[in-house]
C-alpha positions in Angstrom: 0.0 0.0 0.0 1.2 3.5 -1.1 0.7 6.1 1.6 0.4 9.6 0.4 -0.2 13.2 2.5 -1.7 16.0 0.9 -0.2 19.4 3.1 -2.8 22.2 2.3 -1.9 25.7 3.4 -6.6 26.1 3.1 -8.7 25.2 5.7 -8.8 22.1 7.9 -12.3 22.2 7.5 -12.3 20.6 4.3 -9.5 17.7 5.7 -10.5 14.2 4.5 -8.7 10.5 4.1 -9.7 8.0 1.7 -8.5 5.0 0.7 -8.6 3.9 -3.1 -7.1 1.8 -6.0 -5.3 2.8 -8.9 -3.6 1.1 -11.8 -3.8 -2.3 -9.2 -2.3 -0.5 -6.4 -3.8 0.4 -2.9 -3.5 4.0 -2.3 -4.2 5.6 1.3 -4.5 9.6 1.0 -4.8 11.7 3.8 -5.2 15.7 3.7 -4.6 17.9 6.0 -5.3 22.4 6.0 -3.5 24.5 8.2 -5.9 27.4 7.8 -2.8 29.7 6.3 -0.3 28.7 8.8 3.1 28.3 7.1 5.3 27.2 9.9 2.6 24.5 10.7 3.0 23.5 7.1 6.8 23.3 7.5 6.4 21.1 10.6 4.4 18.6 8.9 6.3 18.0 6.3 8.9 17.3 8.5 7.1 14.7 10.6 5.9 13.2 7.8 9.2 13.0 5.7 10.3 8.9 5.4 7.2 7.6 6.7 4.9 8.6 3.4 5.4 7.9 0.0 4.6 11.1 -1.3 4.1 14.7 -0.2 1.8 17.2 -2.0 1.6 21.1 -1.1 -1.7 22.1 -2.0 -2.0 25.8 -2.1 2.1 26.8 -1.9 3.8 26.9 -5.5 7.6 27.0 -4.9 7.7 28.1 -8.8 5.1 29.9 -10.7 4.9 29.1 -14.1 3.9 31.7 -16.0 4.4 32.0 -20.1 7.8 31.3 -20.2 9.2 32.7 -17.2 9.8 31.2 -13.6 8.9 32.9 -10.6 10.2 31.3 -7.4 8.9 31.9 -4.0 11.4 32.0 -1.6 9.3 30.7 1.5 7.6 28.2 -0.1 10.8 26.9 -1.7 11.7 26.9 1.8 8.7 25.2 2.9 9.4 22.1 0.3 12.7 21.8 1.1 11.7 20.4 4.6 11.2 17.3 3.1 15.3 15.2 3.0 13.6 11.8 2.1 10.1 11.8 0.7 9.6 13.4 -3.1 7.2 16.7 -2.4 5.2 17.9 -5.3 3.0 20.8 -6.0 0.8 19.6 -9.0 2.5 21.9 -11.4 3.3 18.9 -13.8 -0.6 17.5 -13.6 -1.5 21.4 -14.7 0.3 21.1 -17.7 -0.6 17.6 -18.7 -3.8 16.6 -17.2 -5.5 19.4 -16.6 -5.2 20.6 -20.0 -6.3 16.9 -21.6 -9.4 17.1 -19.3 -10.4 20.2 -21.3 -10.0 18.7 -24.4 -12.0 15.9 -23.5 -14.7 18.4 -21.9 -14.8 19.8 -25.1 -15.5 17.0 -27.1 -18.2 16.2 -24.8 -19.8 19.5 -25.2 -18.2 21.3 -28.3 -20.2 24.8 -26.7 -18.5 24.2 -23.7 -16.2 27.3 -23.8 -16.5 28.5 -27.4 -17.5 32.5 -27.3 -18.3 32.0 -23.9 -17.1 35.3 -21.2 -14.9 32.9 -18.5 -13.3 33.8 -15.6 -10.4 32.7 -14.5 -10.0 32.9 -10.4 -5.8 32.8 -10.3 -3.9 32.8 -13.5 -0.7 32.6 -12.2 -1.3 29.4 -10.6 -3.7 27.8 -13.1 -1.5 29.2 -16.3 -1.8 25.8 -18.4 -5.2 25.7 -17.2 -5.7 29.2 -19.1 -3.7 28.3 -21.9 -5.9 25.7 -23.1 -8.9 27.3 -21.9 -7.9 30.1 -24.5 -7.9 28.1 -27.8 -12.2 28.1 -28.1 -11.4 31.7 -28.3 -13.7 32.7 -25.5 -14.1 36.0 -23.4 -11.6 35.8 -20.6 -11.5 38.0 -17.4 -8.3 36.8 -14.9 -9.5 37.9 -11.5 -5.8 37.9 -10.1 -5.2 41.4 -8.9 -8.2 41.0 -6.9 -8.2 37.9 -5.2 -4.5 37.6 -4.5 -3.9 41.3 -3.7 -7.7 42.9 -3.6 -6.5 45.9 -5.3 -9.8 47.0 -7.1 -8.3 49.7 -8.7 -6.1 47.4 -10.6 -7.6 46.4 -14.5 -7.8 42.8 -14.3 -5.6 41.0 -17.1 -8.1 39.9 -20.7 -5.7 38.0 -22.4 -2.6 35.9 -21.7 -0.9 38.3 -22.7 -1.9 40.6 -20.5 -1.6 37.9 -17.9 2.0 37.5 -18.3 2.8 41.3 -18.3 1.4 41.3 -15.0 2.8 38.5 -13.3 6.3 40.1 -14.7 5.5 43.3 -12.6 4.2 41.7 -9.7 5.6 38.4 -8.9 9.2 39.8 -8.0 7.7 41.5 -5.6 5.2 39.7 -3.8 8.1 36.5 -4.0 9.7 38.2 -1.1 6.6 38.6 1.1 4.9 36.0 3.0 3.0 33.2 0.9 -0.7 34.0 2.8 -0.7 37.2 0.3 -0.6 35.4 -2.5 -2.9 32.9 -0.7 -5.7 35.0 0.8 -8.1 31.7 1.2 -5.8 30.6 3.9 -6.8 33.5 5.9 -10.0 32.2 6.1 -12.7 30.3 4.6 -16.2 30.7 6.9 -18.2 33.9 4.7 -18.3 35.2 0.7 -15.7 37.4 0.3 -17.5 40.1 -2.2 -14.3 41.7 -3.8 -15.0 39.8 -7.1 -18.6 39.6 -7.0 -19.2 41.3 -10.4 -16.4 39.3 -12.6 -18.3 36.1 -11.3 -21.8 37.6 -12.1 -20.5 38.6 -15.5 -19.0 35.2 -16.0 -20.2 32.6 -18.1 -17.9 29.8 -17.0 -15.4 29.9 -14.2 -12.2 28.0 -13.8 -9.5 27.7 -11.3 -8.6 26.3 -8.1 -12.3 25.4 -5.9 -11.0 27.0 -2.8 -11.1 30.3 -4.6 -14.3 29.6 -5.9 -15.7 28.6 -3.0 -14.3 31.9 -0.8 -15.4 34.4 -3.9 -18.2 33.0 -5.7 -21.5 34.5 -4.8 -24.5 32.6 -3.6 -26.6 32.7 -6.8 -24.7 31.2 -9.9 -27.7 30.0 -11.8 -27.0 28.7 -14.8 -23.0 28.8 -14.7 -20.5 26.5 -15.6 -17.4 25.7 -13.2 -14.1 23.9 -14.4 -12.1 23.1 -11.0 -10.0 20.0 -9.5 -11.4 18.9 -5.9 -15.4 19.7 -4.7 -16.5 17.1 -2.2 -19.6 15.4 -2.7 -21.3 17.9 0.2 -19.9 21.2 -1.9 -20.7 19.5 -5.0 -24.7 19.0 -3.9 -24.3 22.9 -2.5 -23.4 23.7 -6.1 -26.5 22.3 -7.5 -28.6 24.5 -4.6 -26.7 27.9 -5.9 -27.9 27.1 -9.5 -24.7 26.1 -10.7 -25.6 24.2 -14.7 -22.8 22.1 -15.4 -19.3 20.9 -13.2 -16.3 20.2 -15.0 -13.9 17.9 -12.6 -10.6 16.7 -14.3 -10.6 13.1 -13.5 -13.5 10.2 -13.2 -14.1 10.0 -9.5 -11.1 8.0 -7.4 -13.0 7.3 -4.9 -17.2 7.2 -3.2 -15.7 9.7 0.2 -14.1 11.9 -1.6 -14.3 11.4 -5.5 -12.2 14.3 -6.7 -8.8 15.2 -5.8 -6.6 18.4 -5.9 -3.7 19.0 -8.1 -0.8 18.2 -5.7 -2.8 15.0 -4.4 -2.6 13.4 -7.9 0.3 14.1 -8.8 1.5 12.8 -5.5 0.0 9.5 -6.5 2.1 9.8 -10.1 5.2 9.8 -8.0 4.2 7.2 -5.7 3.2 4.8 -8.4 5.7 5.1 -10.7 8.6 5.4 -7.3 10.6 8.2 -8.9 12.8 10.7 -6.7 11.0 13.8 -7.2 8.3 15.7 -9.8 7.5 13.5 -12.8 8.2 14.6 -15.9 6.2 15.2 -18.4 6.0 12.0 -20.3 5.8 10.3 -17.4 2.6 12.3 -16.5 1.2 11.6 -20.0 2.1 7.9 -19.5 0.0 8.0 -16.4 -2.7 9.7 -17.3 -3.2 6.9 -20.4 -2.7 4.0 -18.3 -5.0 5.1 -15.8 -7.7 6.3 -18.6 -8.3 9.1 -17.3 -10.9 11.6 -18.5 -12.7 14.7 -17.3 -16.0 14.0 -15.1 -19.0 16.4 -16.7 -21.6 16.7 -14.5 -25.5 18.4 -14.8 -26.3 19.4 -12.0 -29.2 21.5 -12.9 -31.1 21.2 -16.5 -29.5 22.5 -19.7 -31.3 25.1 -21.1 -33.9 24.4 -23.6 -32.7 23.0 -27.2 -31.7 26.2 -29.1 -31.3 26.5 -32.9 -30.4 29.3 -34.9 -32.2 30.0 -38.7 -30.6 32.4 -41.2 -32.8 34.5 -43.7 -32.4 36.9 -46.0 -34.1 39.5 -48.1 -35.5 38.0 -51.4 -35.9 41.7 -52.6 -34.5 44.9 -52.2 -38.3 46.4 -51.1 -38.2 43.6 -47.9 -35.4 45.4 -46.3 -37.5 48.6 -45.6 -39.9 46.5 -43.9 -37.5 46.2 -40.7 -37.9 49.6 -39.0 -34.5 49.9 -38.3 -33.9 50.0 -42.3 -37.2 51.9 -43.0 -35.6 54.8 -43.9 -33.9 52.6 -47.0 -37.2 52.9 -49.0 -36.0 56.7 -49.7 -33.2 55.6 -51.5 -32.6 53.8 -54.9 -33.5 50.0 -54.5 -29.7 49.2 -56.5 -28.0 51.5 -53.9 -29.7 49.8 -50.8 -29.4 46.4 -52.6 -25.6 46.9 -53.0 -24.7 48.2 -49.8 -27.0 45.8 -47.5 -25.3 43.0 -49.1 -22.2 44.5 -46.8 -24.2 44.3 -43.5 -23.0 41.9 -40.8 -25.7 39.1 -39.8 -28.6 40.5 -37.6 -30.8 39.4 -34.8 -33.9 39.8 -35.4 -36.4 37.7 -32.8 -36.5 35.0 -30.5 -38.5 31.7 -31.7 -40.5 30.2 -29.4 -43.4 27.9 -28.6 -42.4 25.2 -30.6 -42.4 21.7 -28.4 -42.5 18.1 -29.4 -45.2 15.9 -28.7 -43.3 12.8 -27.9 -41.0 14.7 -25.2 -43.3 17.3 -24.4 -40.0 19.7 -24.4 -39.5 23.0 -26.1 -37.4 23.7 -28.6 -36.3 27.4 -28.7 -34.9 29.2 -31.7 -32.9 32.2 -32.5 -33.6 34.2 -36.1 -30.7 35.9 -37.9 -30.8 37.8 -41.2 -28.1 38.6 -44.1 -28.4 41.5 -45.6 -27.6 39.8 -49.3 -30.6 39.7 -51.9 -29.9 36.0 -54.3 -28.7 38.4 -56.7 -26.3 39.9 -54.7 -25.1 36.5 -53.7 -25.3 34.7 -57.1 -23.3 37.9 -58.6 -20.4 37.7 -55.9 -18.3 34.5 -55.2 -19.2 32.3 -52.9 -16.5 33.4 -50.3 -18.7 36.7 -49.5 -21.2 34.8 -48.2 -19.5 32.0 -46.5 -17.6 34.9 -44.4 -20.9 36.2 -43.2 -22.7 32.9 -42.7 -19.4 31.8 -40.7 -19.8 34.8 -38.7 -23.8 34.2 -38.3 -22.4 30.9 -36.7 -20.5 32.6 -34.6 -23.4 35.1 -33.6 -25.8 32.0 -32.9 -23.5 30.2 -30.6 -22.4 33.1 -28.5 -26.4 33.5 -27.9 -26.2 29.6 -27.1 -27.7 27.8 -30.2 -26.3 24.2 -30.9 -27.1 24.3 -34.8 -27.9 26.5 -37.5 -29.8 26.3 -40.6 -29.6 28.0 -43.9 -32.7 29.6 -45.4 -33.2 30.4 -49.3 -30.1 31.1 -51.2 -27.7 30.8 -48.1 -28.0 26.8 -48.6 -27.3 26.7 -52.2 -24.5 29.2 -52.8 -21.0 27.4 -53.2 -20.9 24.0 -51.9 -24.2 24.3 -49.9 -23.1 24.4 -46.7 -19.9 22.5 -46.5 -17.7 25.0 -46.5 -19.4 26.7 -43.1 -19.4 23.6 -41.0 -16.0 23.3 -41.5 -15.4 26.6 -39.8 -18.0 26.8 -37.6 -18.4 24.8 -33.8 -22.0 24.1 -34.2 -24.1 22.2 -36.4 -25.3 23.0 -40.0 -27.8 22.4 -42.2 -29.4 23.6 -45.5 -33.2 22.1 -44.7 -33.3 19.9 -47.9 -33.4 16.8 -46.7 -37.2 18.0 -45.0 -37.5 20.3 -47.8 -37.3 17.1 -49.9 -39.8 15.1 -48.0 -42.3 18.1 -48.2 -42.1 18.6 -51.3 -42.8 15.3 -52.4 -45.7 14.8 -50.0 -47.1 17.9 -51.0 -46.7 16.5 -55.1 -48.5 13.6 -54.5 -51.3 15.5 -52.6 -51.9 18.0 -55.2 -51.4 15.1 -58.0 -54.1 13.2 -56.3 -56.1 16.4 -56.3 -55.9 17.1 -59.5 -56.6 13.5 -60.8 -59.6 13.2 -58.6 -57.4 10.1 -56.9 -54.9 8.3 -57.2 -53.5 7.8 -61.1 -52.5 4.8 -63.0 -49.9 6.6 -64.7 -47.6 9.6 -63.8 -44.7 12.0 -66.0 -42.8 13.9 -63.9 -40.4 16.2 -65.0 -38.1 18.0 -62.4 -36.3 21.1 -63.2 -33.4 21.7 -61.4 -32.7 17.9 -60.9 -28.7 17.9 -60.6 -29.0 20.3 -58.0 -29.2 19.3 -54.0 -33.1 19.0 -53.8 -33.8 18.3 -58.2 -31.7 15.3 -57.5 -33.0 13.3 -55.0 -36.3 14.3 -55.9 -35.8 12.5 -59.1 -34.6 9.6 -57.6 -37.4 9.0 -55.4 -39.8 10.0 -57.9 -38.1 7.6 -60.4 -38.5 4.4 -57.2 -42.5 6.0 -57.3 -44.1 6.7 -60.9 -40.9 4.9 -62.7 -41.1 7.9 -65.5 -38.8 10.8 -65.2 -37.5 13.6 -67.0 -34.8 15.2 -65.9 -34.0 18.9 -66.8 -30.6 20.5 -66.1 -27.8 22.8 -68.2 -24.8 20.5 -67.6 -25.2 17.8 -69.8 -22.5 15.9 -68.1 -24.0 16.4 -64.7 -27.4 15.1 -66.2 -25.8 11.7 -67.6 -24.6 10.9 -64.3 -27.5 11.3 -62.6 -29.5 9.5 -65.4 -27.1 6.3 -64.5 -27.4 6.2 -60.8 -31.3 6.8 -61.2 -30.8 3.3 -64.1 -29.1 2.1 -61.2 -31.2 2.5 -58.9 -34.7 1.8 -60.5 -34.3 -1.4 -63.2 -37.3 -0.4 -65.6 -37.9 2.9 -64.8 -38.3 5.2 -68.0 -35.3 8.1 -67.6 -34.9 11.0 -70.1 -32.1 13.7 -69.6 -32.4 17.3 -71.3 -30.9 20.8 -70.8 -34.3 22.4 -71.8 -38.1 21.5 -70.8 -40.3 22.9 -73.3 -40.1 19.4 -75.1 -41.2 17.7 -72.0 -43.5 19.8 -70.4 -46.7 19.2 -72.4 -46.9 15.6 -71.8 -45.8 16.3 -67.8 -48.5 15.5 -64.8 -45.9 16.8 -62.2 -43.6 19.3 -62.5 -41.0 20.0 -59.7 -38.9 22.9 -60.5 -36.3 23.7 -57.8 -33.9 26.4 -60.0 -31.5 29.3 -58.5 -32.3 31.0 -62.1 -33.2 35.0 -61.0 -33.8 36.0 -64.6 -35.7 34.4 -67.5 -38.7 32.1 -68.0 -37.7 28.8 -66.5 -41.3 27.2 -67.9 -43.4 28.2 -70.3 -46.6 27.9 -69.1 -48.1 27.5 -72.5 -46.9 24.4 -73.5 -48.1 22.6 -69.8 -50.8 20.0 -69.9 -53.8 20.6 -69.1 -54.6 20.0 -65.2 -50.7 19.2 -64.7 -49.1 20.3 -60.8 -46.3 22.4 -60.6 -44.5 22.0 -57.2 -42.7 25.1 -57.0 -39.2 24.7 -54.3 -37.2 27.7 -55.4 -36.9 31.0 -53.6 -37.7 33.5 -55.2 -40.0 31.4 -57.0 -39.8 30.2 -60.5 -43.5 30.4 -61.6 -44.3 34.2 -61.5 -48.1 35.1 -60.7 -48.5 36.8 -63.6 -47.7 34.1 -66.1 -50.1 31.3 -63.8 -52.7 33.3 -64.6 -52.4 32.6 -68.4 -53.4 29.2 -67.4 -55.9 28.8 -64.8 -56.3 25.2 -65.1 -52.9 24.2 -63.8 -52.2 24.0 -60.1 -49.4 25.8 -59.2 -48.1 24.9 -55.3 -45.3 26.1 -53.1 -43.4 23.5 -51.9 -43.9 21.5 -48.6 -44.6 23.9 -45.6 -44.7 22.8 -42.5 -47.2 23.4 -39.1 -44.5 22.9 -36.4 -46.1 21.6 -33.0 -46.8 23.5 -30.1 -47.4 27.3 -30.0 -44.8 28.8 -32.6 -43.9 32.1 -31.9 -41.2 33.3 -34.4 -41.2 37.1 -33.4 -41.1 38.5 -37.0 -43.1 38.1 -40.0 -41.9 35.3 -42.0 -44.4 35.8 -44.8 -46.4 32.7 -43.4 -49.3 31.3 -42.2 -48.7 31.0 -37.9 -47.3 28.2 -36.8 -46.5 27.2 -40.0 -42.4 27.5 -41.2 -40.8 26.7 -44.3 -39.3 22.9 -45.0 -35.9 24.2 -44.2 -36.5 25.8 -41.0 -38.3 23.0 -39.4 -36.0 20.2 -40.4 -33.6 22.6 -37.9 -36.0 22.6 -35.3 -37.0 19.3 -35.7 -33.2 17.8 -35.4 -33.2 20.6 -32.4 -36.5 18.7 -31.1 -34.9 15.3 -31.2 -31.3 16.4 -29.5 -29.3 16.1 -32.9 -26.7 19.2 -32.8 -24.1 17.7 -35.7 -24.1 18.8 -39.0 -27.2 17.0 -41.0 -27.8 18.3 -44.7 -24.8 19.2 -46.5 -23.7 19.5 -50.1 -25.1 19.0 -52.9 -25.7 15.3 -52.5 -28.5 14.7 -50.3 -28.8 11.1 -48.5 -31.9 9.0 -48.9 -31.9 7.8 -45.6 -32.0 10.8 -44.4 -34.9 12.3 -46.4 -36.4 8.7 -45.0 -35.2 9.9 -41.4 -37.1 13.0 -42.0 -40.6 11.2 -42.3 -39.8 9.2 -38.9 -38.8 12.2 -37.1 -41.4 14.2 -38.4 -44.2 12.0 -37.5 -42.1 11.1 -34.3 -42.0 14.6 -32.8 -45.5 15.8 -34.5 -45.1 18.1 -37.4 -48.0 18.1 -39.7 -48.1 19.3 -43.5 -49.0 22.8 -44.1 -52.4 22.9 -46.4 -51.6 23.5 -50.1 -50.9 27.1 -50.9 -50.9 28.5 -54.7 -49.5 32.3 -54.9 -49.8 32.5 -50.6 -53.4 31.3 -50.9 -54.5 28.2 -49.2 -55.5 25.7 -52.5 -59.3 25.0 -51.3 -62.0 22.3 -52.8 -63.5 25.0 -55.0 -60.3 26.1 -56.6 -59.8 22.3 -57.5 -63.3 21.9 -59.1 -62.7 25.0 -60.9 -59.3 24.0 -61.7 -60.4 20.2 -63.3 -63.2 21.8 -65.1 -61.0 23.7 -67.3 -58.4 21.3 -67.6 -61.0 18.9 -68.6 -62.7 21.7 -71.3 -59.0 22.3 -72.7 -58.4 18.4 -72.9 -61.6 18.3 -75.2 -60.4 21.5 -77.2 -57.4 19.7 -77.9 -58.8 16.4 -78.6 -56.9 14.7 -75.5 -58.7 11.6 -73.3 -60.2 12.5 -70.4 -58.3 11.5 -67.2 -59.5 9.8 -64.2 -57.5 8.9 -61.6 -58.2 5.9 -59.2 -59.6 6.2 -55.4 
């Protein structure tokens, strides 16, 4: 059995002694505080020198590591040197090893852990490794050193490392020379909230550093907060959870039931007596350690999460829209080109809160956050795609500062460039266009208004989609091909089409597959049209040539069917694609030109995948998966989304406008000597 002493210059309150194994080994650990009182350190060490394995010093650094520099402190130097026969440690090598593996492993387990957040750190210069990889998920920092070690409020408290280093550099000399317990205020006294730093831990997000500093300088209420420290005992973890603290970050898996988390100098006490070396383990032997023990971080919730937050990106389909936000209103004064032009240079903006949306299998809420581009499709389409991946990376940014775990791109922003890829590479939350939902819509709404039209369900369908190399045209074509096995497919890139044409051959033995680079051949023998083009000028179907009663599913936005040229032909039903009536109560706090409750394909596949706890990215690209267009039917039944009623031009389709609708595409069939259609029940 390995017997180890942990010498704490804190309280004695918090003294403890467990005994645990690890790696095979019997450890017996024993603590002891002496509530700031150096020379009582000293003299433990002494009695305890030869008959432990290992000594730790919890709370007394002989060296502070700092950057690059060293900054001794002569009386605790003094202090460790006690020791002629037993190795004393100070955890220094565990900060730089383990400490800063347990927050990479945190972070895997939740990538928003630190990631734009504001954290405070309680003592840089003792936790500098600590900081150091705290500082790569680029968050806010705040070091509260100058307070807590010297209370010296008039003092700007270091933002950076940088900052941190400069002033350890002008105040560690110094203070080196004077007694330990000024560096060490905690040891002064634990019993009572000391309120010097009261409104860096308010401001805080998360706070990290050494738990007797949190415990002396936190304040009672930290609802919602996140703490990253080494050695809370199961009685101040449970009064964490009463203060409202949301989620604990410890840096090992508990060692033992008593006392499940240990400090700094205690563990790497164990390091030294395990492995039997002389004095501080180095580095690789620390990293060796750490793996053969398999260590990890502990992440605790001790209080619920907040509710499941997703972020939606908009933007204005034309110029005219942006005057409609009264912070722009003033635009409509100015030449639409000019506004157009320079809005496209706007950074993403917040514009509402989404809420009321909640599942009806979990009966939780999903919450949402809405942001908008400034960019019109023109302005995108004329730009290269790099414009708006910088302001859709930045959006991402945005979303997860205000605590959203995914983000989905609305209209153009999911087709520009590579649809999306390009922005989950570079951004820490989930992405997603919306197409596989979109997809699933879209079809559902097809057959709907096919069935309408036919008066039931027909023996025989053409469908023509427009669009169909594109992310949403091409697995529409495919399932269509798997459902009426007769396609035509309509696309500019001939070499693009032939591709497609083969995998649908593939796919589908027996279905019929045509590829073109224009419709107008096609159209008049079409029952189903689904036209999902980024074209912004020119006819993209010529609603002549259509045949009589034939659907027209309409995906793209703007869309492709104007108003104007529908009316030339009354007896075609023209539908927007798929909309969706999320469940609950949706709120989304600014006009989205729809029905309420109801949302666009796109939006609700990100609620939905918020709904049902999926935060990685989902749609990408410009292939979309099958099974997960198939996923999106589960899910959607699962969680209780319902299909938006039909709507032609923003009106709802209704059983007049059908009647109406057949009885001219039945008097145009007879005008042009074509059979009558009837479609089965």
């Amino acid at each position: 059995m390995k017997r180890i002493v942990s010498i704490s210059l804190g309280s004695s309150a918090r003294d403890y002694r467990v005994t645990t194994s690890i790696l095979g080994q019997t450890i017996e650990l024993e603590r002891l505080g002496v509530d700031g009182n150096t020379a009582r350190a000293a003299e433990l060490i002494r009695a305890f020198d030869g008959r432990v394995d290992a000594i730790g010093l919890g709370g007394l650094t002989p060296v502070f590591r700092v950057g690059r520099a060293r900054y001794p402190h002569h009386e605790a130097i003094q202090i460790a040197a006690e020791a002629r026969r037993t190795p004393v440690v100070d955890g220094g090598v565990v900060k730089a090893t383990l400490e800063r593996w347990a927050i990479a492993q945190a972070v895997r387990k939740i990538p928003s852990l630190l990631r734009y957040r504001r954290v405070l750190m309680t003592s840089g210069i003792e936790r500098y490794q600590l900081a150091a990889a705290i500082s790569q998920y680029e968050p806010e920092m705040r070091f509260a050193d100058p307070l807590i070690h010297s209370g010296l409020a008039f003092l700007p408290v270091p933002r950076s490392l940088e900052q941190l280093e400069l002033y350890a550099a002008t105040t560690l000399p110094l203070t080196a020379l004077l007694p330990y317990r000024i560096l060490h205020p905690v040891a002064l006294g634990q019993e009572g909230h000391d309120r010097r730093a009261t409104g860096l831990f308010e401001w805080a997000q998360v706070i990290a550093g050494d738990f007797a500093f949190i415990r002396r300088f936190a304040p009672n209420d930290l609802t919602g907060k996140t703490i990253i420290t080494d050695d809370p005992s199961p009685a101040e973890i449970e009064e964490l959870r009463e203060r409202g603290v949301m989620t604990l970050v410890t840096m090992t898996p508990p060692i033992s039931t008593e006392r499940p988390f240990l400090a700094a100098d205690a563990i790497e006490a164990i390091m030294v007596a395990l492995q039997e070396t002389d004095g501080q383990p180095g580095e690789a032997d620390a990293l060796d350690f750490i793996a053969a023990a398999g260590w990890t971080p502990t992440v605790q919730d001790l209080n619920p999460r907040p509710l499941p937050k997703f972020a939606f990106v908009i933007h204005p389909l034309r110029t005219s829209l942006i005057a409609n936000d009264p912070r722009f209103s003033w635009t409509r004064f100015l030449p639409e080109r000019v506004v157009e032009r320079i809005a496209a240079h706007m950074p993403p903006l917040y514009l509402s809160r989404i809420r009321g949306i909640r599942s009806i299998a979990t009966g939780q809420e999903a919450e949402g956050i809405l942001l908008s581009l400034g960019t019109t499709p023109r302005e995108m389409m004329r730009r290269p795609p790099s414009f708006t991946y910088r302001r859709l990376i930045r959006a991402a940014r945005m979303a997860e500062r205000m605590g959203a775990q995914l983000m989905g791109l609305g209209a153009f922003t999911s087709v520009v460039g590579d649809a999306g890829i390009t922005v989950a590479q570079k951004a820490d939350i989930g992405i997603t266009s919306g197409n596989s939902l979109t997809v699933a819509a879209t079809l559902e709404a097809a057959k709907q208004a096919v069935y309408l039209m036919k008066g039931g369900r027909p023996d025989k369908v053409r469908a023509v989609v427009i669009g169909a190399t594109g992310s949403i045209g091409a697995v529409c074509a495919r399932l269509l091909a798997q459902a009426v096995r007769d396609v035509v497919l309509i696309a500019p890139r001939p070499e693009r089409l032939l591709l497609l044409k083969q995998q649908i051959e593939q796919e589908t033995p027996g279905a019929r597959v045509i590829a073109a680079t224009h419709p107008d051949a096609y159209v008049g023998d079409a029952d189903l049209i689904i036209t999902t083009t980024s074209a912004l000028t020119g006819k993209v179907i010529n609603v002549d040539k259509l045949k009589p009663g034939a659907v027209i599913c309409d995906v793209a936005r703007p869309p492709d069917v104007k108003e104007a040229d529908a009316a030339r032909r009354p007896d075609v039903l023209i539908v927007e694609s798929g909309e969706i009536v999320l469940p609950g109560e949706p709120d989304f706090g600014f006009d989205i030109d729809m029905p309420p409750g109801t949302a666009y394909a796109c939006l609700s596949e990100t609620a939905l995948l918020a709904m049902d706890g999926k935060f990685e990215d989902y749609t990408l690209g410009r292939t979309i998966e099958i099974d997960r267009v198939k996923e999106m039917y589960r899910l959607w039944q699962k969680h209780g989304l319902k299909l938006a009623g039909l709507r032609s031009f923003g009106v709802y389709v209704t059983d007049e406008m059908i009647a109406e609708k057949r009885r001219l595409a039945e008097e145009l069939r007879r005008e042009r000597g074509l059979p009558h259609e009837i479609g089965s029940a």
